[in-house]
PDB file of C-alpha atoms in Angstrom:
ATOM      1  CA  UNK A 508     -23.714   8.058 236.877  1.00  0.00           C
ATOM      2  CA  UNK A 509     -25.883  10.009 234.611  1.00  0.00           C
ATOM      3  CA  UNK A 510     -26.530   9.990 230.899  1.00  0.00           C
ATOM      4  CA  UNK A 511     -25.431  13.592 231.172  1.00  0.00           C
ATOM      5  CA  UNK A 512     -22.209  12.481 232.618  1.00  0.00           C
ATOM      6  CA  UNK A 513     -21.523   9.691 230.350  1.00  0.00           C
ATOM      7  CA  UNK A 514     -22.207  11.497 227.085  1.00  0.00           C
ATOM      8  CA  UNK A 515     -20.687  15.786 228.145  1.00  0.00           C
ATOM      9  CA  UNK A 516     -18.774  16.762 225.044  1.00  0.00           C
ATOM     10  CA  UNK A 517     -15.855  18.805 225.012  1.00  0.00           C
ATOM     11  CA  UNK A 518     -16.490  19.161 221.312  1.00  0.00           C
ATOM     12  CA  UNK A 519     -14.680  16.087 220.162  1.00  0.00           C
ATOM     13  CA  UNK A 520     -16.006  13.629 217.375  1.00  0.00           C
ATOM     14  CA  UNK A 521     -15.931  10.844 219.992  1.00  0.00           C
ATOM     15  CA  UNK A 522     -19.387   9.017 220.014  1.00  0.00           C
ATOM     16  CA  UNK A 523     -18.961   5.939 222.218  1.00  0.00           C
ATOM     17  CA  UNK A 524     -20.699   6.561 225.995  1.00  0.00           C
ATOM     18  CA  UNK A 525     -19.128   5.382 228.690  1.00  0.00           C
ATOM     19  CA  UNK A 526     -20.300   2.981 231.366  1.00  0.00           C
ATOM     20  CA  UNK A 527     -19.885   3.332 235.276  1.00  0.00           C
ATOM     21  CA  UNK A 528     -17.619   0.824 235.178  1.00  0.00           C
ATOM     22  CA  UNK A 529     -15.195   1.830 232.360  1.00  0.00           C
ATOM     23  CA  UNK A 530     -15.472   5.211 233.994  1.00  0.00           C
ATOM     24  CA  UNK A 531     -14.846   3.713 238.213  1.00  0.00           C
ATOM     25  CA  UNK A 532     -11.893   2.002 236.422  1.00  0.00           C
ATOM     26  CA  UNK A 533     -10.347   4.586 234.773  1.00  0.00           C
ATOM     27  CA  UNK A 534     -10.790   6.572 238.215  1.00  0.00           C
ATOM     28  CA  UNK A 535      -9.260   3.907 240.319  1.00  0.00           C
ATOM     29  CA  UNK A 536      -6.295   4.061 237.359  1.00  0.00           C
ATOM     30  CA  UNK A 537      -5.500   7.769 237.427  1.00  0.00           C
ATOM     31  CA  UNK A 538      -5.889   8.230 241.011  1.00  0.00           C
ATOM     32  CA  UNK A 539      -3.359   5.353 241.796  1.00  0.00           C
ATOM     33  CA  UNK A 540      -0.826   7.172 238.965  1.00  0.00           C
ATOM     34  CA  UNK A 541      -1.822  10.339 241.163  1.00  0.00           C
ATOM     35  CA  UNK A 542      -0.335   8.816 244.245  1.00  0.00           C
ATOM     36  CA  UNK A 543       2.696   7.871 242.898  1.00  0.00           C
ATOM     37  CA  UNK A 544       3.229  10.911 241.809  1.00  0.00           C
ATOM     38  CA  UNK A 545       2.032  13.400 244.589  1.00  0.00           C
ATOM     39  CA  UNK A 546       2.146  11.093 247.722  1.00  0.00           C
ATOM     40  CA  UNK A 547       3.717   7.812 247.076  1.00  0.00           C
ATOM     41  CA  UNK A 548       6.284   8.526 249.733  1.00  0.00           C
ATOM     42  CA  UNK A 549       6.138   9.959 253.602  1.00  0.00           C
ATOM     43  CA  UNK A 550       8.581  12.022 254.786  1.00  0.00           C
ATOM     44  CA  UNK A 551      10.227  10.279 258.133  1.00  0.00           C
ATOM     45  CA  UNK A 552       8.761  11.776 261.485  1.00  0.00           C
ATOM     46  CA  UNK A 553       6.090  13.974 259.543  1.00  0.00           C
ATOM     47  CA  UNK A 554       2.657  12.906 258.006  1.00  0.00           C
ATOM     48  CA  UNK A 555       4.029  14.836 255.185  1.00  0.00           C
ATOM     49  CA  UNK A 556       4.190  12.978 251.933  1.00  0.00           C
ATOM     50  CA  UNK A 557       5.848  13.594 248.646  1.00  0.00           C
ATOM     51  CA  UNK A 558       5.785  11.598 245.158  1.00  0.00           C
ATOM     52  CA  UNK A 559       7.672  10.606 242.396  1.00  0.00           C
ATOM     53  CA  UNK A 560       6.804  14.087 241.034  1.00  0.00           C
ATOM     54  CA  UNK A 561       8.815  16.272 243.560  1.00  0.00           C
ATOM     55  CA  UNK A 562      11.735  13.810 243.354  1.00  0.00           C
ATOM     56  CA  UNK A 563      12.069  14.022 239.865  1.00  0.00           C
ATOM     57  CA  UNK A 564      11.495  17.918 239.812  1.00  0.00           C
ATOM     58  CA  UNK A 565      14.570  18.436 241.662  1.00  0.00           C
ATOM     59  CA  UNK A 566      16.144  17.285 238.666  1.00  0.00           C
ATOM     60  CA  UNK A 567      17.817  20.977 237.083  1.00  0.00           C
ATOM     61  CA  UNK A 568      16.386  21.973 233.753  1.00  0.00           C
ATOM     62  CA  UNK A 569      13.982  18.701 232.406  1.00  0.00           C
ATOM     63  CA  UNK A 570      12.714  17.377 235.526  1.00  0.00           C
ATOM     64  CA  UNK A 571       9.667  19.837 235.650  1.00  0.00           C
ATOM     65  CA  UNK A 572       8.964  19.848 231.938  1.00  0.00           C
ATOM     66  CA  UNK A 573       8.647  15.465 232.079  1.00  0.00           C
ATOM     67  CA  UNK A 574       6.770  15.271 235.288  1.00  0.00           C
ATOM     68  CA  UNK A 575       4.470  18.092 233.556  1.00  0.00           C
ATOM     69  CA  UNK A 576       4.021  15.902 230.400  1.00  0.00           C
ATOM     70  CA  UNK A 577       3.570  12.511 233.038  1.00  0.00           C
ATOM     71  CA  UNK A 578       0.656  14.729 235.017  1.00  0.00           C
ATOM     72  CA  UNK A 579      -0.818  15.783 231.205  1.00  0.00           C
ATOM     73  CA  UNK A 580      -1.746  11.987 231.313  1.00  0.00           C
ATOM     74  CA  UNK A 581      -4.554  12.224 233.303  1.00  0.00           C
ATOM     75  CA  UNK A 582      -6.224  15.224 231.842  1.00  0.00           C
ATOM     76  CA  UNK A 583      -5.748  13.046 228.785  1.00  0.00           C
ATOM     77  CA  UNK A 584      -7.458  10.448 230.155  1.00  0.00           C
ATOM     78  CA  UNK A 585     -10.450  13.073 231.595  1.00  0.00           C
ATOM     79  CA  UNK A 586     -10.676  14.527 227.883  1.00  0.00           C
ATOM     80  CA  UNK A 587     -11.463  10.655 226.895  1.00  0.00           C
ATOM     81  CA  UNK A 588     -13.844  10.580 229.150  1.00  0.00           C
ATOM     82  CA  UNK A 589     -15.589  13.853 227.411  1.00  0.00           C
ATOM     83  CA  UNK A 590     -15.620  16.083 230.764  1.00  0.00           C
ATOM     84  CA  UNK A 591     -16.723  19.357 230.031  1.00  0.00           C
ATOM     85  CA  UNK A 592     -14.250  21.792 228.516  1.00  0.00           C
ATOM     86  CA  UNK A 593     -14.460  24.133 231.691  1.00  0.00           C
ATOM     87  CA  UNK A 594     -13.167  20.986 234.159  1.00  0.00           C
ATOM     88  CA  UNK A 595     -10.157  20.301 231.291  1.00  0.00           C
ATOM     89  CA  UNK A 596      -8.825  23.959 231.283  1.00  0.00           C
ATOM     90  CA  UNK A 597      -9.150  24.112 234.983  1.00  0.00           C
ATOM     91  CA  UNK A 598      -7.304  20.730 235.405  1.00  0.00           C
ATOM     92  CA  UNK A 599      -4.883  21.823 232.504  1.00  0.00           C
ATOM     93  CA  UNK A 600      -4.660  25.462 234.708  1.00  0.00           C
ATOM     94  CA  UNK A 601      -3.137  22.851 237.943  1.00  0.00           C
ATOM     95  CA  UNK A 602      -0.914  21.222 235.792  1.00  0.00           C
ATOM     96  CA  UNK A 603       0.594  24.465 234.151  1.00  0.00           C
ATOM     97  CA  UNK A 604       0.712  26.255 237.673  1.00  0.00           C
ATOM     98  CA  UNK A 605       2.418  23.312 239.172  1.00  0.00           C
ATOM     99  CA  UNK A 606       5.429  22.866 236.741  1.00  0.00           C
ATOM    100  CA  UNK A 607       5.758  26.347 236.189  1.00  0.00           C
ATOM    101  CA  UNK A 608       6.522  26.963 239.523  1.00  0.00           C
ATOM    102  CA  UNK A 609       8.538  24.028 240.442  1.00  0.00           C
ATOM    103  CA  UNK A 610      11.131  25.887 238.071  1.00  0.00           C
ATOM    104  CA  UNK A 611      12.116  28.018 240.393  1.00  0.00           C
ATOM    105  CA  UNK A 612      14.647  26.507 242.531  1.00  0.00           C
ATOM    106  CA  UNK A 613      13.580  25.232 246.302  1.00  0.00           C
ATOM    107  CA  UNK A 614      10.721  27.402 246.188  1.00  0.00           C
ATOM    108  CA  UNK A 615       8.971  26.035 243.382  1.00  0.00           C
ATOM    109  CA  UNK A 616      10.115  22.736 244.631  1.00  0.00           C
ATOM    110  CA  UNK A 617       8.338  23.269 247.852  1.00  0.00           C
ATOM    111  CA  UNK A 618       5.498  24.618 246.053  1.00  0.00           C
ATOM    112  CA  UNK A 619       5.185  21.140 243.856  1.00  0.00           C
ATOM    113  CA  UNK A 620       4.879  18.772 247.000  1.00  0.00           C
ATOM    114  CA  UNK A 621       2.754  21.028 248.735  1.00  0.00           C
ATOM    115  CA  UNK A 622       0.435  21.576 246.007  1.00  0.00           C
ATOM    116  CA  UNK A 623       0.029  17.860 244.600  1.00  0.00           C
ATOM    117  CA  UNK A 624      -2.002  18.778 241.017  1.00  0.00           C
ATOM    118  CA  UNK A 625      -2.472  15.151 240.203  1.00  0.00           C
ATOM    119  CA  UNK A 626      -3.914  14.365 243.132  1.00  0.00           C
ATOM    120  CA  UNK A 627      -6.366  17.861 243.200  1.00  0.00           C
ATOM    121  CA  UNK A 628      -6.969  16.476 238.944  1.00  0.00           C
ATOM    122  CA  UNK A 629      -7.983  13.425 240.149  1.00  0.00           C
ATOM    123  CA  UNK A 630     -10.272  14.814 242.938  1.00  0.00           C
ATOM    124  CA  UNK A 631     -11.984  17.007 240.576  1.00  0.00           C
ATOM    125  CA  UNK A 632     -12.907  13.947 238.144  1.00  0.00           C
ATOM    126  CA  UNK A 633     -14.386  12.091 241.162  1.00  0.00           C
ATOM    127  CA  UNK A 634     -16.534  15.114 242.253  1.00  0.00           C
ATOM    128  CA  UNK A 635     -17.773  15.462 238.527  1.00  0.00           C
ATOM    129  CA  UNK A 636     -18.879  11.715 238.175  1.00  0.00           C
ATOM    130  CA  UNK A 637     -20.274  11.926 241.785  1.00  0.00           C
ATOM    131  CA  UNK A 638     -17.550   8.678 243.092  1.00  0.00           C
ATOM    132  CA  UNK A 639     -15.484   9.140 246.394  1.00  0.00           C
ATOM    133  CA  UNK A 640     -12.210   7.918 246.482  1.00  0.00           C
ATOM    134  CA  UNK A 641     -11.640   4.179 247.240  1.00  0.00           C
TER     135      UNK A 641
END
């Protein structure tokens, strides 16, 4: 990891840098939260494989909106790390994509375990701060 990497601002007042460690651990932490929620389960017979966020967006009306706010986590936690603005509003751009179209019944359902946001977040923090996944 690079100074670059370890000190980007997004514009906040945070001043603290953060080491390749704090950051490999906060990695390993969001990407296991992004398998829970995108691919924590496999469909019998298929290689297909769904998470705790599809399940609960089949839930009418709230289930969406709560697994939006669960998946806002992580671009929390890439905002700590002081990623450039760009890489927040295109990891925000996933998140609002995904629950707005899990709305819409069995389509947007689909849509949700197909398109695995979390999991596509987390990917897109690893490429910035050059790790692989583990």
């Amino acid at each position: 990891m690079t100074y670059a990497h370890a000190t980007a601002g997004n514009g906040s007042s945070h001043t603290a840098s953060h080491t390749a460690e704090d950051i490999a651990h906060r990695l390993r932490r969001v990407r296991r939260l992004a398998w829970i929620l995108d691919a924590a389960f496999r469909l019998p017979g298929t290689r297909f494989r769904v998470g705790v966020d599809a399940i609960v967006g089949l839930l009418p009306v709230g289930g969406s909106a709560v697994m939006g706010l669960v998946s806002l986590y992580i671009v929390w936690e890439a905002w700590r790390l002081r990623v450039p603005t760009r890489l927040l509003a295109r990891m925000i751009g996933n998140v609002v994509l995904e629950t707005a179209v899990d709305t819409v019944p069995i389509a947007g359902d689909l849509f949700d375990a197909a398109f695995k946001a979390n999991l596509r977040n987390v990917a897109l923090l690893e490429q910035y701060f050059g790790h692989t996944a583990r």
